[in-house]
mmCIF file with all atom_site columns, C-alpha atoms in Angstrom:
data_model
loop_
_atom_site.group_PDB
_atom_site.id
_atom_site.type_symbol
_atom_site.label_atom_id
_atom_site.label_alt_id
_atom_site.label_comp_id
_atom_site.label_asym_id
_atom_site.label_entity_id
_atom_site.label_seq_id
_atom_site.pdbx_PDB_ins_code
_atom_site.Cartn_x
_atom_site.Cartn_y
_atom_site.Cartn_z
_atom_site.occupancy
_atom_site.B_iso_or_equiv
_atom_site.pdbx_formal_charge
_atom_site.auth_seq_id
_atom_site.auth_comp_id
_atom_site.auth_asym_id
_atom_site.auth_atom_id
_atom_site.pdbx_PDB_model_num
ATOM 1   C CA . SER A 1 1   ? 5.237   16.146  3.780   1.00 89.00 ? 1   SER A CA 1
ATOM 2   C CA . TYR A 1 2   ? 6.634   14.209  0.874   1.00 95.00 ? 2   TYR A CA 1
ATOM 3   C CA . VAL A 1 3   ? 4.437   14.132  -2.216  1.00 97.00 ? 3   VAL A CA 1
ATOM 4   C CA . LEU A 1 4   ? 4.485   11.772  -5.188  1.00 98.00 ? 4   LEU A CA 1
ATOM 5   C CA . THR A 1 5   ? 2.637   12.906  -8.297  1.00 98.00 ? 5   THR A CA 1
ATOM 6   C CA . GLN A 1 6   ? 1.508   10.622  -11.116 1.00 98.00 ? 6   GLN A CA 1
ATOM 7   C CA . PRO A 1 7   ? -0.518  11.355  -14.238 1.00 98.00 ? 7   PRO A CA 1
ATOM 8   C CA . PRO A 1 8   ? -4.168  10.446  -13.598 1.00 98.00 ? 8   PRO A CA 1
ATOM 9   C CA . SER A 1 9   ? -4.442  8.365   -16.729 1.00 97.00 ? 9   SER A CA 1
ATOM 10  C CA . VAL A 1 10  ? -2.460  6.824   -19.549 1.00 98.00 ? 10  VAL A CA 1
ATOM 11  C CA . SER A 1 11  ? -3.970  5.293   -22.668 1.00 97.00 ? 11  SER A CA 1
ATOM 12  C CA . VAL A 1 12  ? -2.084  2.861   -24.859 1.00 97.00 ? 12  VAL A CA 1
ATOM 13  C CA . ALA A 1 13  ? -2.825  0.578   -27.775 1.00 97.00 ? 13  ALA A CA 1
ATOM 14  C CA . PRO A 1 14  ? -2.225  -3.150  -27.444 1.00 97.00 ? 14  PRO A CA 1
ATOM 15  C CA . GLY A 1 15  ? 1.326   -4.099  -28.258 1.00 97.00 ? 15  GLY A CA 1
ATOM 16  C CA . LYS A 1 16  ? 2.650   -0.607  -27.637 1.00 97.00 ? 16  LYS A CA 1
ATOM 17  C CA . THR A 1 17  ? 4.623   0.769   -24.708 1.00 98.00 ? 17  THR A CA 1
ATOM 18  C CA . ALA A 1 18  ? 3.174   2.661   -21.757 1.00 98.00 ? 18  ALA A CA 1
ATOM 19  C CA . SER A 1 19  ? 5.265   4.844   -19.462 1.00 98.00 ? 19  SER A CA 1
ATOM 20  C CA . ILE A 1 20  ? 3.985   6.007   -16.089 1.00 98.00 ? 20  ILE A CA 1
ATOM 21  C CA . THR A 1 21  ? 5.909   8.675   -14.256 1.00 98.00 ? 21  THR A CA 1
ATOM 22  C CA . CYS A 1 22  ? 6.121   9.324   -10.534 1.00 98.00 ? 22  CYS A CA 1
ATOM 23  C CA . ALA A 1 23  ? 7.462   12.732  -9.620  1.00 98.00 ? 23  ALA A CA 1
ATOM 24  C CA . GLY A 1 24  ? 8.895   13.497  -6.207  1.00 97.00 ? 24  GLY A CA 1
ATOM 25  C CA . ASN A 1 25  ? 11.622  15.700  -4.803  1.00 96.00 ? 25  ASN A CA 1
ATOM 26  C CA . ASN A 1 26  ? 14.921  13.833  -5.202  1.00 96.00 ? 26  ASN A CA 1
ATOM 27  C CA . ILE A 1 27  ? 13.043  10.579  -5.636  1.00 97.00 ? 27  ILE A CA 1
ATOM 28  C CA . GLY A 1 28  ? 16.206  9.185   -7.181  1.00 96.00 ? 28  GLY A CA 1
ATOM 29  C CA . THR A 1 29  ? 17.685  9.027   -3.685  1.00 96.00 ? 29  THR A CA 1
ATOM 30  C CA . LYS A 1 30  ? 14.864  6.807   -2.419  1.00 96.00 ? 30  LYS A CA 1
ATOM 31  C CA . SER A 1 31  ? 13.858  3.227   -3.148  1.00 96.00 ? 31  SER A CA 1
ATOM 32  C CA . VAL A 1 32  ? 10.777  3.275   -5.334  1.00 97.00 ? 32  VAL A CA 1
ATOM 33  C CA . HIS A 1 33  ? 8.262   0.455   -5.535  1.00 97.00 ? 33  HIS A CA 1
ATOM 34  C CA . TRP A 1 34  ? 5.295   0.020   -7.854  1.00 98.00 ? 34  TRP A CA 1
ATOM 35  C CA . TYR A 1 35  ? 1.984   -1.754  -7.317  1.00 98.00 ? 35  TYR A CA 1
ATOM 36  C CA . GLN A 1 36  ? -0.673  -2.850  -9.752  1.00 98.00 ? 36  GLN A CA 1
ATOM 37  C CA . GLN A 1 37  ? -4.295  -2.832  -8.640  1.00 98.00 ? 37  GLN A CA 1
ATOM 38  C CA . ARG A 1 38  ? -6.885  -4.423  -10.869 1.00 96.00 ? 38  ARG A CA 1
ATOM 39  C CA . PRO A 1 39  ? -10.547 -3.431  -10.336 1.00 93.00 ? 39  PRO A CA 1
ATOM 40  C CA . GLY A 1 40  ? -11.983 -4.904  -7.161  1.00 92.00 ? 40  GLY A CA 1
ATOM 41  C CA . GLN A 1 41  ? -8.694  -6.456  -6.118  1.00 95.00 ? 41  GLN A CA 1
ATOM 42  C CA . ALA A 1 42  ? -5.949  -5.720  -3.640  1.00 97.00 ? 42  ALA A CA 1
ATOM 43  C CA . PRO A 1 43  ? -2.717  -4.168  -4.899  1.00 96.00 ? 43  PRO A CA 1
ATOM 44  C CA . VAL A 1 44  ? 0.094   -6.450  -6.001  1.00 96.00 ? 44  VAL A CA 1
ATOM 45  C CA . LEU A 1 45  ? 3.793   -5.642  -5.891  1.00 95.00 ? 45  LEU A CA 1
ATOM 46  C CA . LEU A 1 46  ? 5.029   -5.130  -9.439  1.00 96.00 ? 46  LEU A CA 1
ATOM 47  C CA . ILE A 1 47  ? 8.477   -3.540  -9.162  1.00 97.00 ? 47  ILE A CA 1
ATOM 48  C CA . TYR A 1 48  ? 10.646  -3.080  -6.089  1.00 96.00 ? 48  TYR A CA 1
ATOM 49  C CA . TYR A 1 49  ? 13.843  -1.171  -5.386  1.00 96.00 ? 49  TYR A CA 1
ATOM 50  C CA . ASP A 1 50  ? 13.351  0.930   -8.517  1.00 97.00 ? 50  ASP A CA 1
ATOM 51  C CA . SER A 1 51  ? 13.769  -1.850  -11.065 1.00 97.00 ? 51  SER A CA 1
ATOM 52  C CA . ASP A 1 52  ? 13.558  -5.352  -9.595  1.00 96.00 ? 52  ASP A CA 1
ATOM 53  C CA . ARG A 1 53  ? 10.686  -7.685  -10.402 1.00 97.00 ? 53  ARG A CA 1
ATOM 54  C CA . PRO A 1 54  ? 9.178   -10.187 -7.971  1.00 94.00 ? 54  PRO A CA 1
ATOM 55  C CA . SER A 1 55  ? 8.972   -13.724 -9.240  1.00 94.00 ? 55  SER A CA 1
ATOM 56  C CA . GLY A 1 56  ? 6.006   -14.176 -11.527 1.00 95.00 ? 56  GLY A CA 1
ATOM 57  C CA . ILE A 1 57  ? 5.984   -10.620 -12.844 1.00 96.00 ? 57  ILE A CA 1
ATOM 58  C CA . PRO A 1 58  ? 6.567   -10.568 -16.615 1.00 96.00 ? 58  PRO A CA 1
ATOM 59  C CA . GLU A 1 59  ? 9.694   -8.947  -18.006 1.00 97.00 ? 59  GLU A CA 1
ATOM 60  C CA . ARG A 1 60  ? 7.403   -6.567  -19.881 1.00 97.00 ? 60  ARG A CA 1
ATOM 61  C CA . PHE A 1 61  ? 7.273   -4.558  -16.670 1.00 98.00 ? 61  PHE A CA 1
ATOM 62  C CA . SER A 1 62  ? 10.344  -2.510  -15.878 1.00 98.00 ? 62  SER A CA 1
ATOM 63  C CA . GLY A 1 63  ? 11.243  0.443   -13.699 1.00 98.00 ? 63  GLY A CA 1
ATOM 64  C CA . SER A 1 64  ? 13.820  3.162   -13.385 1.00 97.00 ? 64  SER A CA 1
ATOM 65  C CA . SER A 1 65  ? 14.441  6.172   -11.182 1.00 97.00 ? 65  SER A CA 1
ATOM 66  C CA . SER A 1 66  ? 16.682  9.206   -11.340 1.00 96.00 ? 66  SER A CA 1
ATOM 67  C CA . GLY A 1 67  ? 16.623  12.787  -10.194 1.00 97.00 ? 67  GLY A CA 1
ATOM 68  C CA . ASN A 1 68  ? 13.051  13.818  -9.477  1.00 98.00 ? 68  ASN A CA 1
ATOM 69  C CA . THR A 1 69  ? 11.257  11.155  -11.512 1.00 98.00 ? 69  THR A CA 1
ATOM 70  C CA . ALA A 1 70  ? 10.701  7.426   -11.325 1.00 98.00 ? 70  ALA A CA 1
ATOM 71  C CA . THR A 1 71  ? 9.198   5.626   -14.292 1.00 98.00 ? 71  THR A CA 1
ATOM 72  C CA . LEU A 1 72  ? 7.288   2.397   -14.728 1.00 98.00 ? 72  LEU A CA 1
ATOM 73  C CA . THR A 1 73  ? 7.378   1.061   -18.260 1.00 98.00 ? 73  THR A CA 1
ATOM 74  C CA . ILE A 1 74  ? 5.023   -1.547  -19.631 1.00 98.00 ? 74  ILE A CA 1
ATOM 75  C CA . SER A 1 75  ? 6.188   -3.005  -22.924 1.00 98.00 ? 75  SER A CA 1
ATOM 76  C CA . ARG A 1 76  ? 4.002   -4.908  -25.391 1.00 97.00 ? 76  ARG A CA 1
ATOM 77  C CA . VAL A 1 77  ? 0.901   -3.857  -23.507 1.00 97.00 ? 77  VAL A CA 1
ATOM 78  C CA . GLU A 1 78  ? -1.890  -6.413  -23.177 1.00 97.00 ? 78  GLU A CA 1
ATOM 79  C CA . ALA A 1 79  ? -5.556  -6.002  -22.356 1.00 96.00 ? 79  ALA A CA 1
ATOM 80  C CA . GLY A 1 80  ? -4.909  -7.579  -18.974 1.00 95.00 ? 80  GLY A CA 1
ATOM 81  C CA . ASP A 1 81  ? -2.624  -4.694  -18.041 1.00 97.00 ? 81  ASP A CA 1
ATOM 82  C CA . GLU A 1 82  ? -5.636  -2.421  -17.587 1.00 97.00 ? 82  GLU A CA 1
ATOM 83  C CA . ALA A 1 83  ? -5.360  -1.427  -13.951 1.00 97.00 ? 83  ALA A CA 1
ATOM 84  C CA . ASP A 1 84  ? -4.379  1.316   -11.565 1.00 98.00 ? 84  ASP A CA 1
ATOM 85  C CA . TYR A 1 85  ? -0.679  1.708   -10.859 1.00 98.00 ? 85  TYR A CA 1
ATOM 86  C CA . TYR A 1 86  ? 0.855   3.307   -7.774  1.00 98.00 ? 86  TYR A CA 1
ATOM 87  C CA . CYS A 1 87  ? 4.401   4.276   -6.922  1.00 98.00 ? 87  CYS A CA 1
ATOM 88  C CA . HIS A 1 88  ? 5.455   3.992   -3.283  1.00 97.00 ? 88  HIS A CA 1
ATOM 89  C CA . VAL A 1 89  ? 8.372   5.094   -1.136  1.00 97.00 ? 89  VAL A CA 1
ATOM 90  C CA . TRP A 1 90  ? 9.424   5.196   2.487   1.00 96.00 ? 90  TRP A CA 1
ATOM 91  C CA . ASP A 1 91  ? 10.251  8.754   3.491   1.00 95.00 ? 91  ASP A CA 1
ATOM 92  C CA . SER A 1 92  ? 12.815  8.391   6.246   1.00 93.00 ? 92  SER A CA 1
ATOM 93  C CA . SER A 1 93  ? 12.768  12.107  7.097   1.00 94.00 ? 93  SER A CA 1
ATOM 94  C CA . SER A 1 94  ? 9.155   11.867  8.271   1.00 94.00 ? 94  SER A CA 1
ATOM 95  C CA . ASN A 1 95  ? 8.965   8.126   9.014   1.00 95.00 ? 95  ASN A CA 1
ATOM 96  C CA . HIS A 1 96  ? 6.021   7.870   6.665   1.00 96.00 ? 96  HIS A CA 1
ATOM 97  C CA . TYR A 1 97  ? 5.160   5.665   3.751   1.00 96.00 ? 97  TYR A CA 1
ATOM 98  C CA . VAL A 1 98  ? 3.934   7.675   0.770   1.00 97.00 ? 98  VAL A CA 1
ATOM 99  C CA . PHE A 1 99  ? 1.902   6.472   -2.192  1.00 98.00 ? 99  PHE A CA 1
ATOM 100 C CA . GLY A 1 100 ? 1.741   8.218   -5.507  1.00 98.00 ? 100 GLY A CA 1
ATOM 101 C CA . THR A 1 101 ? -1.564  9.643   -6.649  1.00 98.00 ? 101 THR A CA 1
ATOM 102 C CA . GLY A 1 102 ? -2.141  6.671   -8.925  1.00 98.00 ? 102 GLY A CA 1
ATOM 103 C CA . THR A 1 103 ? -2.415  6.219   -12.679 1.00 98.00 ? 103 THR A CA 1
ATOM 104 C CA . LYS A 1 104 ? -5.202  4.439   -14.499 1.00 98.00 ? 104 LYS A CA 1
ATOM 105 C CA . VAL A 1 105 ? -3.945  2.595   -17.543 1.00 98.00 ? 105 VAL A CA 1
ATOM 106 C CA . THR A 1 106 ? -6.477  2.087   -20.314 1.00 97.00 ? 106 THR A CA 1
ATOM 107 C CA . VAL A 1 107 ? -5.767  -0.281  -23.172 1.00 97.00 ? 107 VAL A CA 1
ATOM 108 C CA . LEU A 1 108 ? -7.431  1.049   -26.300 1.00 95.00 ? 108 LEU A CA 1
ATOM 109 C CA . GLU B 2 1   ? 0.484   -20.034 1.232   1.00 95.00 ? 1   GLU B CA 1
ATOM 110 C CA . VAL B 2 2   ? 0.692   -16.586 2.763   1.00 96.00 ? 2   VAL B CA 1
ATOM 111 C CA . GLN B 2 3   ? -2.725  -15.268 3.713   1.00 98.00 ? 3   GLN B CA 1
ATOM 112 C CA . LEU B 2 4   ? -3.889  -12.045 5.292   1.00 98.00 ? 4   LEU B CA 1
ATOM 113 C CA . VAL B 2 5   ? -7.579  -11.816 6.098   1.00 98.00 ? 5   VAL B CA 1
ATOM 114 C CA . GLU B 2 6   ? -9.103  -8.597  7.362   1.00 98.00 ? 6   GLU B CA 1
ATOM 115 C CA . SER B 2 7   ? -12.317 -8.471  9.346   1.00 98.00 ? 7   SER B CA 1
ATOM 116 C CA . GLY B 2 8   ? -14.284 -6.140  11.563  1.00 97.00 ? 8   GLY B CA 1
ATOM 117 C CA . GLY B 2 9   ? -15.532 -3.711  8.972   1.00 97.00 ? 9   GLY B CA 1
ATOM 118 C CA . GLY B 2 10  ? -19.116 -2.609  8.750   1.00 97.00 ? 10  GLY B CA 1
ATOM 119 C CA . LEU B 2 11  ? -21.492 0.297   9.146   1.00 97.00 ? 11  LEU B CA 1
ATOM 120 C CA . VAL B 2 12  ? -20.766 2.691   11.989  1.00 97.00 ? 12  VAL B CA 1
ATOM 121 C CA . GLN B 2 13  ? -22.264 6.026   12.928  1.00 97.00 ? 13  GLN B CA 1
ATOM 122 C CA . PRO B 2 14  ? -20.231 9.216   12.825  1.00 97.00 ? 14  PRO B CA 1
ATOM 123 C CA . GLY B 2 15  ? -18.272 9.585   16.040  1.00 96.00 ? 15  GLY B CA 1
ATOM 124 C CA . GLY B 2 16  ? -18.293 5.857   16.600  1.00 97.00 ? 16  GLY B CA 1
ATOM 125 C CA . SER B 2 17  ? -15.488 3.371   17.018  1.00 97.00 ? 17  SER B CA 1
ATOM 126 C CA . LEU B 2 18  ? -14.467 0.195   15.261  1.00 97.00 ? 18  LEU B CA 1
ATOM 127 C CA . ARG B 2 19  ? -11.723 -2.378  15.663  1.00 98.00 ? 19  ARG B CA 1
ATOM 128 C CA . LEU B 2 20  ? -10.348 -4.027  12.574  1.00 98.00 ? 20  LEU B CA 1
ATOM 129 C CA . SER B 2 21  ? -8.439  -7.297  12.654  1.00 98.00 ? 21  SER B CA 1
ATOM 130 C CA . CYS B 2 22  ? -6.033  -8.923  10.242  1.00 98.00 ? 22  CYS B CA 1
ATOM 131 C CA . ALA B 2 23  ? -5.448  -12.643 10.649  1.00 98.00 ? 23  ALA B CA 1
ATOM 132 C CA . ALA B 2 24  ? -2.159  -13.896 9.243   1.00 98.00 ? 24  ALA B CA 1
ATOM 133 C CA . SER B 2 25  ? -1.281  -17.418 8.179   1.00 98.00 ? 25  SER B CA 1
ATOM 134 C CA . GLY B 2 26  ? 1.251   -19.231 6.036   1.00 97.00 ? 26  GLY B CA 1
ATOM 135 C CA . PHE B 2 27  ? 4.272   -17.410 7.477   1.00 96.00 ? 27  PHE B CA 1
ATOM 136 C CA . THR B 2 28  ? 5.918   -16.594 10.805  1.00 96.00 ? 28  THR B CA 1
ATOM 137 C CA . PHE B 2 29  ? 3.910   -13.517 11.715  1.00 97.00 ? 29  PHE B CA 1
ATOM 138 C CA . SER B 2 30  ? 6.238   -12.495 14.540  1.00 96.00 ? 30  SER B CA 1
ATOM 139 C CA . ASN B 2 31  ? 9.106   -12.008 12.071  1.00 96.00 ? 31  ASN B CA 1
ATOM 140 C CA . PHE B 2 32  ? 7.458   -9.242  10.055  1.00 96.00 ? 32  PHE B CA 1
ATOM 141 C CA . GLY B 2 33  ? 6.378   -5.665  10.449  1.00 97.00 ? 33  GLY B CA 1
ATOM 142 C CA . MET B 2 34  ? 2.845   -4.896  9.340   1.00 97.00 ? 34  MET B CA 1
ATOM 143 C CA . ASN B 2 35  ? 0.908   -1.994  7.890   1.00 98.00 ? 35  ASN B CA 1
ATOM 144 C CA . TRP B 2 36  ? -2.599  -0.672  7.476   1.00 98.00 ? 36  TRP B CA 1
ATOM 145 C CA . VAL B 2 37  ? -3.594  1.068   4.251   1.00 98.00 ? 37  VAL B CA 1
ATOM 146 C CA . ARG B 2 38  ? -6.969  2.350   3.170   1.00 98.00 ? 38  ARG B CA 1
ATOM 147 C CA . GLN B 2 39  ? -8.689  3.271   -0.071  1.00 98.00 ? 39  GLN B CA 1
ATOM 148 C CA . ALA B 2 40  ? -11.738 5.508   -0.157  1.00 98.00 ? 40  ALA B CA 1
ATOM 149 C CA . PRO B 2 41  ? -14.269 4.795   -2.913  1.00 96.00 ? 41  PRO B CA 1
ATOM 150 C CA . GLY B 2 42  ? -12.818 5.791   -6.262  1.00 95.00 ? 42  GLY B CA 1
ATOM 151 C CA . LYS B 2 43  ? -9.677  7.172   -4.634  1.00 97.00 ? 43  LYS B CA 1
ATOM 152 C CA . GLY B 2 44  ? -6.050  6.177   -4.291  1.00 97.00 ? 44  GLY B CA 1
ATOM 153 C CA . LEU B 2 45  ? -4.145  4.261   -1.657  1.00 98.00 ? 45  LEU B CA 1
ATOM 154 C CA . GLU B 2 46  ? -3.468  5.947   1.675   1.00 98.00 ? 46  GLU B CA 1
ATOM 155 C CA . TRP B 2 47  ? -1.005  4.560   4.203   1.00 97.00 ? 47  TRP B CA 1
ATOM 156 C CA . LEU B 2 48  ? -2.228  4.706   7.789   1.00 98.00 ? 48  LEU B CA 1
ATOM 157 C CA . SER B 2 49  ? 0.221   3.023   10.121  1.00 97.00 ? 49  SER B CA 1
ATOM 158 C CA . TYR B 2 50  ? 3.177   0.687   10.570  1.00 97.00 ? 50  TYR B CA 1
ATOM 159 C CA . ILE B 2 51  ? 4.118   -1.564  13.468  1.00 97.00 ? 51  ILE B CA 1
ATOM 160 C CA . ASN B 2 52  ? 7.327   -3.530  13.702  1.00 96.00 ? 52  ASN B CA 1
ATOM 161 C CA . LYS B 2 53  ? 7.551   -7.167  14.715  1.00 95.00 ? 53  LYS B CA 1
ATOM 162 C CA . ARG B 2 54  ? 8.108   -6.455  18.414  1.00 96.00 ? 54  ARG B CA 1
ATOM 163 C CA . SER B 2 55  ? 5.573   -3.574  18.622  1.00 96.00 ? 55  SER B CA 1
ATOM 164 C CA . ASP B 2 56  ? 8.302   -1.246  19.861  1.00 95.00 ? 56  ASP B CA 1
ATOM 165 C CA . THR B 2 57  ? 8.318   0.887   16.724  1.00 96.00 ? 57  THR B CA 1
ATOM 166 C CA . ILE B 2 58  ? 5.044   2.369   15.532  1.00 97.00 ? 58  ILE B CA 1
ATOM 167 C CA . TYR B 2 59  ? 4.450   5.067   12.939  1.00 97.00 ? 59  TYR B CA 1
ATOM 168 C CA . TYR B 2 60  ? 1.263   6.830   11.913  1.00 97.00 ? 60  TYR B CA 1
ATOM 169 C CA . ALA B 2 61  ? 0.361   9.076   9.046   1.00 96.00 ? 61  ALA B CA 1
ATOM 170 C CA . ASP B 2 62  ? -0.153  12.542  10.504  1.00 93.00 ? 62  ASP B CA 1
ATOM 171 C CA . SER B 2 63  ? -3.875  12.606  9.746   1.00 90.00 ? 63  SER B CA 1
ATOM 172 C CA . PHE B 2 64  ? -4.583  9.591   11.949  1.00 90.00 ? 64  PHE B CA 1
ATOM 173 C CA . LYS B 2 65  ? -2.331  10.091  14.924  1.00 86.00 ? 65  LYS B CA 1
ATOM 174 C CA . GLY B 2 66  ? -4.478  10.172  18.048  1.00 88.00 ? 66  GLY B CA 1
ATOM 175 C CA . ARG B 2 67  ? -7.565  8.712   16.391  1.00 95.00 ? 67  ARG B CA 1
ATOM 176 C CA . PHE B 2 68  ? -6.274  5.365   15.168  1.00 97.00 ? 68  PHE B CA 1
ATOM 177 C CA . THR B 2 69  ? -4.209  2.869   17.156  1.00 98.00 ? 69  THR B CA 1
ATOM 178 C CA . ILE B 2 70  ? -2.301  -0.025  15.633  1.00 98.00 ? 70  ILE B CA 1
ATOM 179 C CA . SER B 2 71  ? -1.411  -3.091  17.668  1.00 98.00 ? 71  SER B CA 1
ATOM 180 C CA . ARG B 2 72  ? -0.607  -6.750  17.220  1.00 98.00 ? 72  ARG B CA 1
ATOM 181 C CA . ASP B 2 73  ? -0.722  -10.034 19.089  1.00 98.00 ? 73  ASP B CA 1
ATOM 182 C CA . ASN B 2 74  ? 2.025   -12.325 17.838  1.00 98.00 ? 74  ASN B CA 1
ATOM 183 C CA . ALA B 2 75  ? 0.637   -15.247 19.842  1.00 98.00 ? 75  ALA B CA 1
ATOM 184 C CA . LYS B 2 76  ? -2.595  -14.945 17.886  1.00 98.00 ? 76  LYS B CA 1
ATOM 185 C CA . ASN B 2 77  ? -0.954  -14.065 14.557  1.00 98.00 ? 77  ASN B CA 1
ATOM 186 C CA . SER B 2 78  ? -3.120  -11.003 14.420  1.00 98.00 ? 78  SER B CA 1
ATOM 187 C CA . LEU B 2 79  ? -2.848  -7.314  13.625  1.00 98.00 ? 79  LEU B CA 1
ATOM 188 C CA . TYR B 2 80  ? -5.382  -4.754  14.793  1.00 98.00 ? 80  TYR B CA 1
ATOM 189 C CA . LEU B 2 81  ? -6.494  -1.221  14.056  1.00 98.00 ? 81  LEU B CA 1
ATOM 190 C CA . GLN B 2 82  ? -8.596  0.540   16.670  1.00 98.00 ? 82  GLN B CA 1
ATOM 191 C CA . MET B 2 83  ? -10.410 3.469   15.107  1.00 97.00 ? 83  MET B CA 1
ATOM 192 C CA . SER B 2 84  ? -12.284 6.123   17.026  1.00 97.00 ? 84  SER B CA 1
ATOM 193 C CA . GLY B 2 85  ? -14.017 9.393   16.263  1.00 95.00 ? 85  GLY B CA 1
ATOM 194 C CA . LEU B 2 86  ? -14.974 8.060   12.872  1.00 97.00 ? 86  LEU B CA 1
ATOM 195 C CA . ARG B 2 87  ? -16.093 10.490  10.184  1.00 96.00 ? 87  ARG B CA 1
ATOM 196 C CA . ALA B 2 88  ? -17.796 10.081  6.854   1.00 97.00 ? 88  ALA B CA 1
ATOM 197 C CA . GLU B 2 89  ? -14.447 10.562  5.134   1.00 96.00 ? 89  GLU B CA 1
ATOM 198 C CA . ASP B 2 90  ? -13.125 7.442   6.882   1.00 97.00 ? 90  ASP B CA 1
ATOM 199 C CA . THR B 2 91  ? -15.402 5.385   4.658   1.00 98.00 ? 91  THR B CA 1
ATOM 200 C CA . ALA B 2 92  ? -13.007 3.120   2.770   1.00 98.00 ? 92  ALA B CA 1
ATOM 201 C CA . VAL B 2 93  ? -11.677 -0.343  2.206   1.00 98.00 ? 93  VAL B CA 1
ATOM 202 C CA . TYR B 2 94  ? -9.017  -1.052  4.810   1.00 98.00 ? 94  TYR B CA 1
ATOM 203 C CA . TYR B 2 95  ? -6.137  -3.345  3.912   1.00 98.00 ? 95  TYR B CA 1
ATOM 204 C CA . CYS B 2 96  ? -3.403  -4.899  5.985   1.00 98.00 ? 96  CYS B CA 1
ATOM 205 C CA . ALA B 2 97  ? -0.080  -5.498  4.263   1.00 98.00 ? 97  ALA B CA 1
ATOM 206 C CA . ARG B 2 98  ? 3.074   -7.271  5.322   1.00 97.00 ? 98  ARG B CA 1
ATOM 207 C CA . ASP B 2 99  ? 6.300   -5.307  5.421   1.00 96.00 ? 99  ASP B CA 1
ATOM 208 C CA . GLU B 2 100 ? 9.201   -7.169  3.878   1.00 93.00 ? 100 GLU B CA 1
ATOM 209 C CA . GLY B 2 101 ? 12.113  -5.516  5.638   1.00 84.00 ? 101 GLY B CA 1
ATOM 210 C CA . PRO B 2 102 ? 13.573  -5.378  9.158   1.00 83.00 ? 102 PRO B CA 1
ATOM 211 C CA . VAL B 2 103 ? 12.623  -1.690  9.003   1.00 88.00 ? 103 VAL B CA 1
ATOM 212 C CA . PRO B 2 104 ? 9.862   -0.104  6.867   1.00 89.00 ? 104 PRO B CA 1
ATOM 213 C CA . THR B 2 105 ? 10.875  -1.065  3.373   1.00 89.00 ? 105 THR B CA 1
ATOM 214 C CA . ILE B 2 106 ? 8.244   -2.400  1.048   1.00 92.00 ? 106 ILE B CA 1
ATOM 215 C CA . PHE B 2 107 ? 4.849   -4.067  1.091   1.00 94.00 ? 107 PHE B CA 1
ATOM 216 C CA . GLY B 2 108 ? 4.665   -7.714  0.152   1.00 92.00 ? 108 GLY B CA 1
ATOM 217 C CA . PRO B 2 109 ? 1.389   -9.591  0.469   1.00 95.00 ? 109 PRO B CA 1
ATOM 218 C CA . TRP B 2 110 ? -1.838  -7.671  1.046   1.00 97.00 ? 110 TRP B CA 1
ATOM 219 C CA . GLY B 2 111 ? -5.146  -8.851  2.389   1.00 97.00 ? 111 GLY B CA 1
ATOM 220 C CA . GLN B 2 112 ? -8.327  -8.491  0.376   1.00 97.00 ? 112 GLN B CA 1
ATOM 221 C CA . GLY B 2 113 ? -9.586  -5.690  2.573   1.00 97.00 ? 113 GLY B CA 1
ATOM 222 C CA . THR B 2 114 ? -12.535 -4.988  4.841   1.00 98.00 ? 114 THR B CA 1
ATOM 223 C CA . THR B 2 115 ? -15.046 -2.246  4.133   1.00 98.00 ? 115 THR B CA 1
ATOM 224 C CA . VAL B 2 116 ? -15.840 0.447   6.659   1.00 98.00 ? 116 VAL B CA 1
ATOM 225 C CA . THR B 2 117 ? -18.825 2.693   6.067   1.00 98.00 ? 117 THR B CA 1
ATOM 226 C CA . VAL B 2 118 ? -19.365 5.690   8.316   1.00 98.00 ? 118 VAL B CA 1
ATOM 227 C CA . SER B 2 119 ? -22.894 6.970   7.990   1.00 96.00 ? 119 SER B CA 1
ATOM 228 C CA . SER B 2 120 ? -25.918 7.850   10.060  1.00 94.00 ? 120 SER B CA 1
#
């Protein structure tokens, strides 16, 4: 089965840039989506189709994907960005959705 | 406003069954595929199942095939998850999420979840 691996945690100071990776075999050939989940809340779509932002999502959030790694980048990090972040793909070879292992972002 | 509201969670004994519901409003439910996702306490997101708008395409994660059954009633704007043979490890918050494509593509709105606790 297809596996997506993320770092368990990322720590970043306010105003700095955080990068969260999502590793998967040839993930660059798939459409990657990212969700933000704040404590006690449901996930919210953050980035779709590798790099697009839904309306209402700040430009500080950006995404990219190539080869075996997709990356979510949070620029000018704010305290409110503390949350868990998950990458997500549809694996057409197995007809399964797959979530990444999740990354907890801590703002120092 | 798009709303998804899950219900039906609760405490169930090991080996028991439970039927979760997801009531949709604020959009044309019959135009969208739907998904169930769960999250065990302190753990990550786990996709369970997808059903397309006509119920003629259904997918399950391997771990749940045969134990969980997804269904929908477009006349009632509702999605369901019938769970049987429940185990302690099925304890989780269960979310429904709308699929945004004509085929499995991406999750849009999510419900707030319903909690299932499997314990004796």
